[in-house]
Short mmCIF file of C-alpha atoms in Angstrom, two decimals:
data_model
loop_
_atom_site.label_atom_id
_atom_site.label_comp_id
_atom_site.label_asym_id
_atom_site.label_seq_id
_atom_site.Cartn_x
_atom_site.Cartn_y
_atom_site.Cartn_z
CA UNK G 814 -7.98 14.45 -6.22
CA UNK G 815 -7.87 16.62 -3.11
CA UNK G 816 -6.78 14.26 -0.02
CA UNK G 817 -6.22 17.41 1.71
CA UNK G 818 -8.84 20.16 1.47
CA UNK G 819 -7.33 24.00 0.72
CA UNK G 820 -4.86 25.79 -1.50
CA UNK G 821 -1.46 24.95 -1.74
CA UNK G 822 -0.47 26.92 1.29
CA UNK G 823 -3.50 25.67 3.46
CA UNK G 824 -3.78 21.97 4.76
CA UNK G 825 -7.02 20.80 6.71
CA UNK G 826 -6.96 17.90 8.59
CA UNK G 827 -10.27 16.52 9.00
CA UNK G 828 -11.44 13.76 11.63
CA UNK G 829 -14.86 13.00 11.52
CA UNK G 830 -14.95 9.10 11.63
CA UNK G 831 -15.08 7.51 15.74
CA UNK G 832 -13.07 4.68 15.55
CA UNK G 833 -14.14 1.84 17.96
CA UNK G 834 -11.28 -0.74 18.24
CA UNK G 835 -10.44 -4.35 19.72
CA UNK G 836 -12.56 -6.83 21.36
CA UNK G 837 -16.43 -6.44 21.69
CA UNK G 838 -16.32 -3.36 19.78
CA UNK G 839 -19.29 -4.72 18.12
CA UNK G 840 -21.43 -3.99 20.56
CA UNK G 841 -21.22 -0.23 19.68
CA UNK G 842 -24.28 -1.36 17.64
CA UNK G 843 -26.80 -1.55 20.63
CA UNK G 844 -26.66 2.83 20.52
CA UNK G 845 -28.87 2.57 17.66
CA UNK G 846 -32.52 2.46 17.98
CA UNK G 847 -35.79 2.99 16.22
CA UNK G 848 -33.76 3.50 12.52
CA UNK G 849 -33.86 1.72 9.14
CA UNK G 850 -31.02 0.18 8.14
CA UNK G 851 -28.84 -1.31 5.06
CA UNK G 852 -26.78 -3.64 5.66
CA UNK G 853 -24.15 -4.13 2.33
CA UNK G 854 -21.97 -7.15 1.92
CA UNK G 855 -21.53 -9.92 -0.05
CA UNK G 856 -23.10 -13.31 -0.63
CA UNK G 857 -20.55 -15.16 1.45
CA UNK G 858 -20.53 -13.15 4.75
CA UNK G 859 -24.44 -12.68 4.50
CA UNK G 860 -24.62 -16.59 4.96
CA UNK G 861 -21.69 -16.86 7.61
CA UNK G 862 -21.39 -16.64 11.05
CA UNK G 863 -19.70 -13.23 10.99
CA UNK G 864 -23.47 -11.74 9.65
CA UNK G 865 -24.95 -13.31 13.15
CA UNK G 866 -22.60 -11.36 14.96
CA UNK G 867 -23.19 -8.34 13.82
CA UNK G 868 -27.03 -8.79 13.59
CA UNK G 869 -27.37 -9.53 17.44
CA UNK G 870 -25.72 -6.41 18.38
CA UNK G 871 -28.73 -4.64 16.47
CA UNK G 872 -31.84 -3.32 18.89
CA UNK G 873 -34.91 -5.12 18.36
CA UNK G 874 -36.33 -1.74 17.61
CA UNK G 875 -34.46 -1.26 14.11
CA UNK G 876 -35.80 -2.91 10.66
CA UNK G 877 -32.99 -4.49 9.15
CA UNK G 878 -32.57 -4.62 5.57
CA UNK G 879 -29.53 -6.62 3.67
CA UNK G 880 -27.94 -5.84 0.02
CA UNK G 881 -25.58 -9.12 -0.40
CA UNK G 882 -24.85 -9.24 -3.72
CA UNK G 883 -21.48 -7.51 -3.68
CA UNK G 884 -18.69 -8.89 -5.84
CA UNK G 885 -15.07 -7.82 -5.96
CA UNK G 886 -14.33 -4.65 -7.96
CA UNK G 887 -17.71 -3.25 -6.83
CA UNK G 888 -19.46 -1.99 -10.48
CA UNK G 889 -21.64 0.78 -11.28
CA UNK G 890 -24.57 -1.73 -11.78
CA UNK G 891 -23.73 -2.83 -8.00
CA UNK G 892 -23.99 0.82 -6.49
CA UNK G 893 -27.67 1.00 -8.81
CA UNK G 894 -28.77 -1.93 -7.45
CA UNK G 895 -28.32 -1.06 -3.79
CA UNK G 896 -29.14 2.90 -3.79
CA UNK G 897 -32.63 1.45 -5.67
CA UNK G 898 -32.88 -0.75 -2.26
CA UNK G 899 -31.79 2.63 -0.21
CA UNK G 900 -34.36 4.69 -1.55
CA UNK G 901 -37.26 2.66 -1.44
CA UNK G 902 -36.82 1.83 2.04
CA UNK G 903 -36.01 5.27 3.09
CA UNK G 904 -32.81 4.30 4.83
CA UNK G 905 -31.79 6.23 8.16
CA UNK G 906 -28.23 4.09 8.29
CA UNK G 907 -26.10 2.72 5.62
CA UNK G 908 -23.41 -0.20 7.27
CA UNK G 909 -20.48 -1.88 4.87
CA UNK G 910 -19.47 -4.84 6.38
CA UNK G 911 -16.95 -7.06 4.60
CA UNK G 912 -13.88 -6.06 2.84
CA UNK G 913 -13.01 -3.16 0.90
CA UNK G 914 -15.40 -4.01 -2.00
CA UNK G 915 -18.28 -4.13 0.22
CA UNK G 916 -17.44 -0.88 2.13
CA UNK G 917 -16.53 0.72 -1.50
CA UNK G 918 -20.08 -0.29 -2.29
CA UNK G 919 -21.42 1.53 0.50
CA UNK G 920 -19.91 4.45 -0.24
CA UNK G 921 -20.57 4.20 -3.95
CA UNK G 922 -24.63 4.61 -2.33
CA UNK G 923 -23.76 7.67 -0.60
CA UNK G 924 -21.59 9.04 -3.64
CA UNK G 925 -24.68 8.75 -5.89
CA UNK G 926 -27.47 9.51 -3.35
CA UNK G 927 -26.84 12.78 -3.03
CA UNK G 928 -27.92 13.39 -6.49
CA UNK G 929 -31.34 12.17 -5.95
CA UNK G 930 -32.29 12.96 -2.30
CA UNK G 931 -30.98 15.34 0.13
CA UNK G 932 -31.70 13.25 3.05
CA UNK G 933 -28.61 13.08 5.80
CA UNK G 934 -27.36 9.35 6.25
CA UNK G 935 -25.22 7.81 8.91
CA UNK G 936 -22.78 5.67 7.68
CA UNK G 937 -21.00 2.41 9.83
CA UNK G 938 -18.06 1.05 8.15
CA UNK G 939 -16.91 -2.48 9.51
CA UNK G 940 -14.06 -4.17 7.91
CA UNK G 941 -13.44 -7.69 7.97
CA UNK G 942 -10.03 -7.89 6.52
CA UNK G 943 -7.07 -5.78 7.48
CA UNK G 944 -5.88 -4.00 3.98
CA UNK G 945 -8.03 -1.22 2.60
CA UNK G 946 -8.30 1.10 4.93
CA UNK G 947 -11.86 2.35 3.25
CA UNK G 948 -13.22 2.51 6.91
CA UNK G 949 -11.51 5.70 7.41
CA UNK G 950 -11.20 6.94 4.08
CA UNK G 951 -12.86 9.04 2.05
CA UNK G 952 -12.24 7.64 -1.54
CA UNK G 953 -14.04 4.35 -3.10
CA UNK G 954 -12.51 3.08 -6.37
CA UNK G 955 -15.99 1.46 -8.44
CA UNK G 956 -15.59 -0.31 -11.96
CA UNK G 957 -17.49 0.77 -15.09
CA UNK G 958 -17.70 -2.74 -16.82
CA UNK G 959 -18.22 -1.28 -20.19
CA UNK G 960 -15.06 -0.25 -20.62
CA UNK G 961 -12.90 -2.00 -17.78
CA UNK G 962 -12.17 0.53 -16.10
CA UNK G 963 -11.77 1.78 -12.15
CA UNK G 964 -12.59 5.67 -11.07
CA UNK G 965 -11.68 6.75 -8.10
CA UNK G 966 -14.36 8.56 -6.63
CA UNK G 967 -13.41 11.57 -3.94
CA UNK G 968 -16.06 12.75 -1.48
CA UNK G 969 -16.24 13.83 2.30
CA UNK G 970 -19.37 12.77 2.24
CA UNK G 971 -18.23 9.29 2.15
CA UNK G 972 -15.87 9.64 5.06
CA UNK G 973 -17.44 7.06 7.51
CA UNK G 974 -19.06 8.75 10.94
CA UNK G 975 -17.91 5.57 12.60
CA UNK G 976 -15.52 2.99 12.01
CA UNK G 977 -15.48 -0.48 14.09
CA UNK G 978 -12.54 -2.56 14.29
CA UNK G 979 -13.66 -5.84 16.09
CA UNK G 980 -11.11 -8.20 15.79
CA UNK G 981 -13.35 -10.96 16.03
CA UNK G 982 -14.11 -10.77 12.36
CA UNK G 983 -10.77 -11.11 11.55
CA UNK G 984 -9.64 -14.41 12.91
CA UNK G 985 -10.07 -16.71 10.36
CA UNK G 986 -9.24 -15.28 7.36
CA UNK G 987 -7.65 -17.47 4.51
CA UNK G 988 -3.62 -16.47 4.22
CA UNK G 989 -4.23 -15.63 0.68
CA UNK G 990 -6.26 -12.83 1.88
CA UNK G 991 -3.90 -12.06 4.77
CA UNK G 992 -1.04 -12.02 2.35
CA UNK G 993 -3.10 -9.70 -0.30
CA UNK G 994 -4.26 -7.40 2.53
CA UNK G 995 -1.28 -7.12 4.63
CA UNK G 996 0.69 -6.02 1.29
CA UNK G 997 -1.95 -3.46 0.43
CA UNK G 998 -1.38 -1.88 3.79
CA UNK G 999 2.61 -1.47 3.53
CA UNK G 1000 1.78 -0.33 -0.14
CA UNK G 1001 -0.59 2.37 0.98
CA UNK G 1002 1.95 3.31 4.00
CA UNK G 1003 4.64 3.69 1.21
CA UNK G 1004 2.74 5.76 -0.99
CA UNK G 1005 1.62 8.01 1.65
CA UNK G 1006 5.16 8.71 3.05
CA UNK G 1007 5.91 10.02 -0.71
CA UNK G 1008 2.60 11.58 -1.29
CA UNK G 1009 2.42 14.63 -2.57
CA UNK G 1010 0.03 16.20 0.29
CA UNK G 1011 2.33 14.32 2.77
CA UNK G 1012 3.04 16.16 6.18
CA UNK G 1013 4.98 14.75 9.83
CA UNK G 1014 1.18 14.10 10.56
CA UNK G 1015 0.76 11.63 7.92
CA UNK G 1016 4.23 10.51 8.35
CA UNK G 1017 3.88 9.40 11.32
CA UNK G 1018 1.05 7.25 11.07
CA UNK G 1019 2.49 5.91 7.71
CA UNK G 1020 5.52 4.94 9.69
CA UNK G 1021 3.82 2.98 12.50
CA UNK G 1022 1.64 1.34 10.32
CA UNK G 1023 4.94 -0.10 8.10
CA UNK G 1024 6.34 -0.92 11.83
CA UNK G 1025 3.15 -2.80 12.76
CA UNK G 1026 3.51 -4.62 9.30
CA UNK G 1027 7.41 -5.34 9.57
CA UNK G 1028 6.36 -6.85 13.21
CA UNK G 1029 2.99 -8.58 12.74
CA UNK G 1030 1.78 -9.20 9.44
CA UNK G 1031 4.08 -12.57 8.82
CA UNK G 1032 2.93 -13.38 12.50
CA UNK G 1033 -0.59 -13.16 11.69
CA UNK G 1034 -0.44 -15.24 8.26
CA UNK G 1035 1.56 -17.72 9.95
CA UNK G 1036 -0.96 -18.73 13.33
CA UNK G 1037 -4.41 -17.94 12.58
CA UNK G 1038 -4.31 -17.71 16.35
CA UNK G 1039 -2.20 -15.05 17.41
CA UNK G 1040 -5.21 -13.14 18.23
CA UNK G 1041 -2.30 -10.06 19.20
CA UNK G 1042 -0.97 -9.68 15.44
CA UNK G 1043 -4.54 -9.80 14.12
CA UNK G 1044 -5.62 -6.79 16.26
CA UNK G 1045 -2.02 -5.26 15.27
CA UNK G 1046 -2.79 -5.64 11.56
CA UNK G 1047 -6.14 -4.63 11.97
CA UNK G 1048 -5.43 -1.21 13.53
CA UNK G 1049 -1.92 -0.36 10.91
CA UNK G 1050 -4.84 -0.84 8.08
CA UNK G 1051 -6.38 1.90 9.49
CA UNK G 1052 -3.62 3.99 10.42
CA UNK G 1053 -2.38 3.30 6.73
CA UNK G 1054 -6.05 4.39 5.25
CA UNK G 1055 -5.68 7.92 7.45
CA UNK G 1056 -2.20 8.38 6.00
CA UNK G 1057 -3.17 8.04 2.96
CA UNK G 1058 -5.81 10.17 3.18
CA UNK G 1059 -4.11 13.13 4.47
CA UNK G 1060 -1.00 12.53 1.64
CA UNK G 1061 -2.50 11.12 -1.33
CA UNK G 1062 -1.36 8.04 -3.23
CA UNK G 1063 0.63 7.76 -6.40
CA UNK G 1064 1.72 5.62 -9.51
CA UNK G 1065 2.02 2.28 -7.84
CA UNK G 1066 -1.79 2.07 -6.93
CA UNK G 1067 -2.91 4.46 -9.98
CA UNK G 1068 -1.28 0.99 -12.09
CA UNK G 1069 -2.54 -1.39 -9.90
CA UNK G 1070 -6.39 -0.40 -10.34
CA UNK G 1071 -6.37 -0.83 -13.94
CA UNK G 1072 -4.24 -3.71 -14.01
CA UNK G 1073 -7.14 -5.58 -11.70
CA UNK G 1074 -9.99 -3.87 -13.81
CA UNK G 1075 -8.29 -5.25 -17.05
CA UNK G 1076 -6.59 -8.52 -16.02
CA UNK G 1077 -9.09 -9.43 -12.81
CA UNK G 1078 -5.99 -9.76 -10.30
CA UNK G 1079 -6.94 -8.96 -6.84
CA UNK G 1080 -5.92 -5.57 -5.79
CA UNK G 1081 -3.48 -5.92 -2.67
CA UNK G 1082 -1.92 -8.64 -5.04
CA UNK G 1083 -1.28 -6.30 -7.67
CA UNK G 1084 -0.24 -3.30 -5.55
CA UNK G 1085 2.54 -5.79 -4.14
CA UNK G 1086 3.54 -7.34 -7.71
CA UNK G 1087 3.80 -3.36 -8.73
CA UNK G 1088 6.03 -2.24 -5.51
CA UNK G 1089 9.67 -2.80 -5.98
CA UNK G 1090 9.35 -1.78 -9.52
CA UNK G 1091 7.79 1.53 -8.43
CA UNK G 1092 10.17 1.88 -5.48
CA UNK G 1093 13.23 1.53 -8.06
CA UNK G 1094 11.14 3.76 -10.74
CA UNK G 1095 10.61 6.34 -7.91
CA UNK G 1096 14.19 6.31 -6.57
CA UNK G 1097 15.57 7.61 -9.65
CA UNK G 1098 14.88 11.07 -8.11
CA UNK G 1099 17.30 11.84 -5.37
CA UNK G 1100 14.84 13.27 -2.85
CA UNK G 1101 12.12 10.18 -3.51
CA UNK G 1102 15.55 8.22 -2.75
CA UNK G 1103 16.20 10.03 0.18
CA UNK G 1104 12.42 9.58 1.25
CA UNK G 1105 12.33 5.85 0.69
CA UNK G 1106 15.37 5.19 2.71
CA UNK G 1107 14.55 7.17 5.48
CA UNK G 1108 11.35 4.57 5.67
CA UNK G 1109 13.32 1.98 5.65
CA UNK G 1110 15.16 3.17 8.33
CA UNK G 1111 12.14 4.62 10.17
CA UNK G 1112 10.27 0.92 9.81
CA UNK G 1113 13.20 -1.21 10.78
CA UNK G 1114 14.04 -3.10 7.90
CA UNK G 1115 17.69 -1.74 7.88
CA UNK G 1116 20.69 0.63 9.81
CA UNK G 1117 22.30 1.19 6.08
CA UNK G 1118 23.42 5.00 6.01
CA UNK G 1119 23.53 4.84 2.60
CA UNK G 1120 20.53 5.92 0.53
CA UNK G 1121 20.96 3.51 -1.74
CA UNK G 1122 21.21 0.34 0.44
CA UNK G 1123 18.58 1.06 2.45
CA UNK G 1124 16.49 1.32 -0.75
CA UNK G 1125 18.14 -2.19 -1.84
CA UNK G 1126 17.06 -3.41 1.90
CA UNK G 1127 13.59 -2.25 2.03
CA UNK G 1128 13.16 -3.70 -1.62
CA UNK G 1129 14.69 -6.70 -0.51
CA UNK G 1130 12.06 -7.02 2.65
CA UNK G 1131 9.10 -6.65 0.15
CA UNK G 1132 10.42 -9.44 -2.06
CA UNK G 1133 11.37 -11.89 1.25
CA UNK G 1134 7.77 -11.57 2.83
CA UNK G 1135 6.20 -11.81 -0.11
CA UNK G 1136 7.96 -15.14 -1.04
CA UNK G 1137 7.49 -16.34 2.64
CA UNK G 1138 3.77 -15.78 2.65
CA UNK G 1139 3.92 -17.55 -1.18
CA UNK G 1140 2.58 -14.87 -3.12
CA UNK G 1141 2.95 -14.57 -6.60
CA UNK G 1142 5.82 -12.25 -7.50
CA UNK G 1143 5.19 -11.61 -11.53
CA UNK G 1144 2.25 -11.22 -13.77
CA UNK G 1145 2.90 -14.57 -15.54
CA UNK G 1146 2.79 -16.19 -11.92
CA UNK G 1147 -1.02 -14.60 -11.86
CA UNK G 1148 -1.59 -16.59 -14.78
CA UNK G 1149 -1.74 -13.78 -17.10
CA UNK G 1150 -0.44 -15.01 -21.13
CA UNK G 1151 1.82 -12.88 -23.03
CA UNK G 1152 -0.39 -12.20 -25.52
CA UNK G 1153 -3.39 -10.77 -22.75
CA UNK G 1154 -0.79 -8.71 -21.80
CA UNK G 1155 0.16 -7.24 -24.57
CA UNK G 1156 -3.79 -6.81 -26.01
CA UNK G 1157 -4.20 -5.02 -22.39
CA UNK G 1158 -0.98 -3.32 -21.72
CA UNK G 1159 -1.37 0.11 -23.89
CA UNK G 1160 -5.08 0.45 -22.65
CA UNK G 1161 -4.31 0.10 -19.19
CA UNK G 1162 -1.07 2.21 -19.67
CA UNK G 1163 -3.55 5.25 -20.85
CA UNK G 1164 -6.01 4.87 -17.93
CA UNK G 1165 -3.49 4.21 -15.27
CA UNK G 1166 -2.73 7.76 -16.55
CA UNK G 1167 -5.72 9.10 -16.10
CA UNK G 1168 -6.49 7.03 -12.89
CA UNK G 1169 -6.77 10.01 -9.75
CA UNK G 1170 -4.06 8.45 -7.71
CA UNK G 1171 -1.77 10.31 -10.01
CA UNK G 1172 -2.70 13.68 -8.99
CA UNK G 1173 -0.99 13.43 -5.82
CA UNK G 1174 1.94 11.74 -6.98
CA UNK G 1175 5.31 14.09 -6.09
CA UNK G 1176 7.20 12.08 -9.20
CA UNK G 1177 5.72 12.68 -12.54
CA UNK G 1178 5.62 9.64 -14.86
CA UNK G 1179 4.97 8.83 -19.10
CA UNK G 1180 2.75 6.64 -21.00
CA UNK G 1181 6.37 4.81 -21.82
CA UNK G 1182 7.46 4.74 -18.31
CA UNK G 1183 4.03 2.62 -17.00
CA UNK G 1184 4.52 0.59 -19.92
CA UNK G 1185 8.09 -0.29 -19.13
CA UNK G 1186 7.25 -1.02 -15.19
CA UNK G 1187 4.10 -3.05 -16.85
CA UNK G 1188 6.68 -5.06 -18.59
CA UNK G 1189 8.88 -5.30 -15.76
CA UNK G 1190 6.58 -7.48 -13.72
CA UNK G 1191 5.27 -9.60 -16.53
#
């Protein structure tokens, strides 16, 4: 999956998405006039206060039209439903609001709408947790539910035109959710620092956004208001999403999507059950070693020269916020039996294989290897 368009010896940066950050940036909203749009979320924020906020920074002029009946691990059957709503209402502007799921969704639409109508839509992503990254991304993972498993789907044409960041949707979130999220964003910061397609460009937005985590994300579980780690968080999600994808991901989220397709475990939660194990899988080549360390370093989570402590430190981080913000560190913690896993383990072994993230992974793995690292965290 091409991150980076070009040969080999040719990398293109590409920058379409405006990114409108901090407080009141919801009011971006009041440029649009005269259009039709889709608005796609979930049940929960289509009933909540966070929907009225958004709706009365929408003209008067517009017709408003809501798909709510995202779930997590947006499904083929989802992105049906919704691009049947999109076509018959000849939509001008296509909005995600909610979490990754719901901004996957949206761009599962645009992914598939291109086969049936050539018509140009603007698209509006608007997070409301700080984790994924999909509002400046150009990737949406969607689950087949016939046979459990997650694609990653690659497109420019789902790379948002604009991306708002208001942090008022982010102040209340439950700590589970900050916890999940805030792990997904060091995980993708990781990966991209080791991606294959990684450059100093991607670097260093990889490296602030592990920075911003090291400094804020504990801060922002802790005291729902500390408004100032909230914003923090908010913006290293998106600085981890446009690391990402310039450099490409790798093993640890390539596992991590078919463990939640299989097993139902959140995603952040899963990327962060996955990490150390990857880390210490990964850092069995010298120069991934070298890489990893030098994060460490780079983030602030240790002054070790050696390679190998600062590995041992950064691992050790990862396992001390995690236990601090009470997350569950094992598979068996998640609730998962012994015997699911081992009905589950060989099948998700093959697709986490197959899974796109893998094509811009710089360490090469087997079918043995995921199932050892899937046994590792049981």
């Amino acid at each position: 999956m091409p991150f980076l368009l070009g040969d080999e010896d040719m990398k293109d940066l590409i920058n379409k998405t405006e990114i409108v950050f901090q407080a009141k940036a919801l009011s971006k909203l009041k440029e649009i006039e005269e259009k039709r749009i889709l608005i796609i979320t979930d049940s929960f924020i289509a009933k909540s206060v966070l929907m009225n906020k958004v709706l009365r920074n929408i003209n008067e002029s517009n017709k408003v039209v809501i798909y709510d009946k995202v779930l997590p691990d947006p499904s083929l059957e989802i992105i049906g439903q919704a691009l049947s709503l999109y076509i018959k209402e000849d939509i001008d502007v296509i909005i995600g609001f909610g979490g990754g799921s719901s901004i996957d969704s949206a761009k599962g639409v645009i992914y598939f709408a291109k086969e049936v109508t050539n018509k140009d839509v603007y698209f509006i992503a608007i997070p409301t947790t700080s984790g994924t990254g999909s509002e400046v991304t150009s990737v949406s993972v969607i689950k087949d539910n016939d046979t459990q498993v997650k694609h990653l789907l690659q497109s420019y044409d789902m790379l948002p035109d604009l991306a708002i960041l208001d942090t008022c949707l982010v102040k209340e979130l439950p700590k589970k959710i900050i916890a999940n999220t805030g792990v997904d964003v060091l995980t993708h910061a990781i990966e991209a620092y080791v991606g294959k397609n990684r450059s100093s460009y991607s670097d260093a937005l990889a490296e602030k956004a592990g920075e911003l985590v090291v400094k804020y994300l504990y801060r922002s579980y802790r005291n729902m208001n500390d408004i100032e780690s909230k914003e923090e968080m908010h913006l290293a999600s998106m600085m981890a999403g446009m690391a990402f994808e310039m450099a490409g991901l790798g093993i640890n989220h390539a596992i991590a999507h078919q463990i939640g397709a299989k097993l139902q475990i959140p995603h952040g939660l899963c990327n962060g059950i996955l990490l150390t194990s990857v880390i210490g899988f990964n850092s069995k080549v010298e120069s991934m070693k070298k890489r990893y360390a030098n994060y460490a370093r780079k983030i602030g989570v240790t002054t070790a020269k050696d390679d190998t402590e600062a590995v041992n430190n950064l691992n050790k981080f990862i396992e001390v916020l995690q236990a601090i913000m009470d997350m569950p560190k094992s598979l068996r913690e998640c609730n998962v039996s012994k015997e699911k896993l081992l009905e589950t383990k060989n099948q998700i072994a093959e697709n986490a294989l197959k899974d796109n993230c893998m094509q811009t992974s710089v360490n090469s793995i087997s079918i043995d290897d995921i199932k050892e690292i899937i046994e590792n965290i049981y």
